[in-house]
Amino acid sequence: MNDIKVKVNDLSLRYGTNPALKNISMNIPEKQVTAFIGPSGCGKSTFLRTLNRMNDLIDNVTIEGEVLIDNINIYDKNIDVVNLRKKVGMIFQKSNPFAKSIYENIAFGPRINGINQKSKLDEIVEVSLRQAAIWDEVKDRLFNSALSLSGGQQQRICIARTLAVNPDIILMDEPASALDPISTSKIEELIHELKTQYTIIIVTHNMQQAARTSDYTAFFYMGDLVEMNTTEKIFSNPSKKQTEDYISGRFG
Amino acid sequence: MMMNRNLKDTIVESLTGVSVLLIIFIIVSILAVTIAGGWPNLNWAFLSEFPRDGMTKGGIFPAIIGTAVMTIIMAVAAVPFGVITAIYLAEYANEKSWFAKTIRFAVKTLAVVPSIIFGLFGLGFFIGFVGKNIDGLLNGGELKWGQPNILWASLTMALLTLPVVIVAVEEAIRTIPREMREASLALGATKWQTIKKIVIPGSVSGILTGTILAVSRGAGEVAPILFTGAAYFLSDLPHSLSDQFMSLGYHIYIMSTQSSDVDATLPIQFATTLVLLLLTFSLNAIAVVLRYKIRKKEK
């Protein structure tokens, strides 16, 4: 196993009095793809959002336990959430480019970090779009609205936008669930390339996708982490009956 | 039984039809009477000249300028204040807190206060309190700010139109999808950066619409400026914020009730009314077009 990038210790989360995550502990390896699978409502997306503290935005959420990223607890009182989110980028289920040009979408993150020099921004935009494998498709219309692109292209613009902030970790919340098969396979190829540089954590409904893209897989059920192991092991020889039932399609 | 139901249907349909026709009839007759009476008297001289001969002749130039300047000052005061309040309500306020509820209640109440009350408030607060105290502190008690002027009238009007701005802007802010805010925050933007770069630019249509609706409302109101700055007649345009001004709405009122010869001023009344209607209608039309264009662009 690679070095541990994220270490979660005994994490619980409640909405009001409603437990959504129960005593989750896991280690997420660096520069690998880790997939979270499980039926709807099992807590996998909620768990993903605890890793960049996106749940902070929701009222009435109580979180206990700790999440260590590079051995620093991100729920520590003196953690700056803004810096955390620069380090832990996020791709959402529904592609959400801003109603701005392609260029301005990518330049958004660098700009809020105080980079205003045009040559520097140009460079970041090109590098990020190339990394997201969409440069050739959009290089002639960088100043067109990002909303004019197709769904799959929009999602890759969102990935490029996240890369432009230079994160260590990229969280992906069902990034291809709204896309057609061709766009999906492009995103999957991209994930494969990005893992050489980034730690990627992906939530997916699609078990084939988890099997194809990930190195490690964690199975969640009703707010519990049932088991986590290498993807190969989970899909060929899971140690828990629940996991086996789920991956063989007996429920979910 | 069947007959009975069909009959009810017919009655309801006729009633709704009659109501609609009535509304159309009212609008058309207002326009027809105003245009018929006003159009022949509407010419460049009428728009560009001062009133003459005891206001029975001449134009309405100072009233047009007065109304324009008053609405500009009003917008400058009301729009930033309204936008900031709307941002607070939509982005920062905890919906359940008593403070947010109090603000909401205040905005709603402000929207239903009769306009004459705003006039009295302006007289008491801006002139009687703020103006008098400025005079006492800066001018050694000499009367300058403690009397009606265009500044106090505009600020009074700003209070009246504030709810319009707040509601329009807050609505626009709330239509910005949560995903947009999340995308910005997930890139490491602070809440303020998100508001500045995503929420406000995305609410431009609402801010513009609110501004124009406020301006078109304020341009036509008379009661709030009655005691706070509008003048019966002035031989000169206002030169400073402490001068009084003439206004279109007030001009119509005095022409039709206070004039020495009401019949002689009838053509002026009609033409002034037409100018005021054209002004407010075109402002509303601009608001509608702007909103439509920006919505289309957003998609």
mmCIF file of N, CA, C and O in Angstrom, chain A residues 147, chain B residues 205 289-299:
data_model
loop_
_atom_site.group_PDB
_atom_site.id
_atom_site.type_symbol
_atom_site.label_atom_id
_atom_site.label_comp_id
_atom_site.label_asym_id
_atom_site.label_seq_id
_atom_site.Cartn_x
_atom_site.Cartn_y
_atom_site.Cartn_z
ATOM 1 N N LEU A 147 -21.170 27.361 -20.556
ATOM 2 C CA LEU A 147 -22.485 26.710 -20.599
ATOM 3 C C LEU A 147 -22.868 26.277 -22.009
ATOM 4 O O LEU A 147 -23.838 25.558 -22.203
ATOM 5 N N SER B 205 -29.483 40.943 -13.075
ATOM 6 C CA SER B 205 -30.814 41.182 -13.633
ATOM 7 C C SER B 205 -31.767 41.645 -12.533
ATOM 8 O O SER B 205 -32.536 42.582 -12.734
ATOM 9 N N VAL B 289 -37.524 44.255 -20.585
ATOM 10 C CA VAL B 289 -36.598 43.842 -21.640
ATOM 11 C C VAL B 289 -35.262 43.385 -21.045
ATOM 12 O O VAL B 289 -34.720 42.340 -21.420
ATOM 13 N N LEU B 290 -34.771 44.161 -20.074
ATOM 14 C CA LEU B 290 -33.492 43.813 -19.448
ATOM 15 C C LEU B 290 -33.563 42.440 -18.799
ATOM 16 O O LEU B 290 -32.693 41.593 -18.978
ATOM 17 N N ARG B 291 -34.634 42.231 -18.076
ATOM 18 C CA ARG B 291 -34.795 40.971 -17.369
ATOM 19 C C ARG B 291 -34.814 39.812 -18.368
ATOM 20 O O ARG B 291 -34.155 38.799 -18.193
ATOM 21 N N TYR B 292 -35.581 40.035 -19.450
ATOM 22 C CA TYR B 292 -35.682 38.999 -20.476
ATOM 23 C C TYR B 292 -34.324 38.712 -21.106
ATOM 24 O O TYR B 292 -33.914 37.555 -21.228
ATOM 25 N N LYS B 293 -33.599 39.778 -21.457
ATOM 26 C CA LYS B 293 -32.309 39.602 -22.129
ATOM 27 C C LYS B 293 -31.310 38.873 -21.249
ATOM 28 O O LYS B 293 -30.609 37.966 -21.681
ATOM 29 N N ILE B 294 -31.259 39.297 -19.980
ATOM 30 C CA ILE B 294 -30.270 38.698 -19.098
ATOM 31 C C ILE B 294 -30.631 37.249 -18.804
ATOM 32 O O ILE B 294 -29.768 36.378 -18.769
ATOM 33 N N ARG B 295 -31.919 36.977 -18.643
ATOM 34 C CA ARG B 295 -32.331 35.582 -18.417
ATOM 35 C C ARG B 295 -31.947 34.714 -19.598
ATOM 36 O O ARG B 295 -31.529 33.578 -19.440
ATOM 37 N N LYS B 296 -32.120 35.262 -20.802
ATOM 38 C CA LYS B 296 -31.792 34.492 -21.990
ATOM 39 C C LYS B 296 -30.289 34.209 -22.041
ATOM 40 O O LYS B 296 -29.856 33.124 -22.370
ATOM 41 N N LYS B 297 -29.520 35.235 -21.659
ATOM 42 C CA LYS B 297 -28.068 35.102 -21.688
ATOM 43 C C LYS B 297 -27.604 34.066 -20.657
ATOM 44 O O LYS B 297 -26.668 33.311 -20.892
ATOM 45 N N GLU B 298 -28.310 34.047 -19.519
ATOM 46 C CA GLU B 298 -27.914 33.105 -18.473
ATOM 47 C C GLU B 298 -28.084 31.661 -18.917
ATOM 48 O O GLU B 298 -27.400 30.772 -18.445
ATOM 49 N N LYS B 299 -29.021 31.426 -19.812
ATOM 50 C CA LYS B 299 -29.255 30.065 -20.301
ATOM 51 C C LYS B 299 -28.321 29.729 -21.438
ATOM 52 O O LYS B 299 -27.206 29.473 -21.360
#
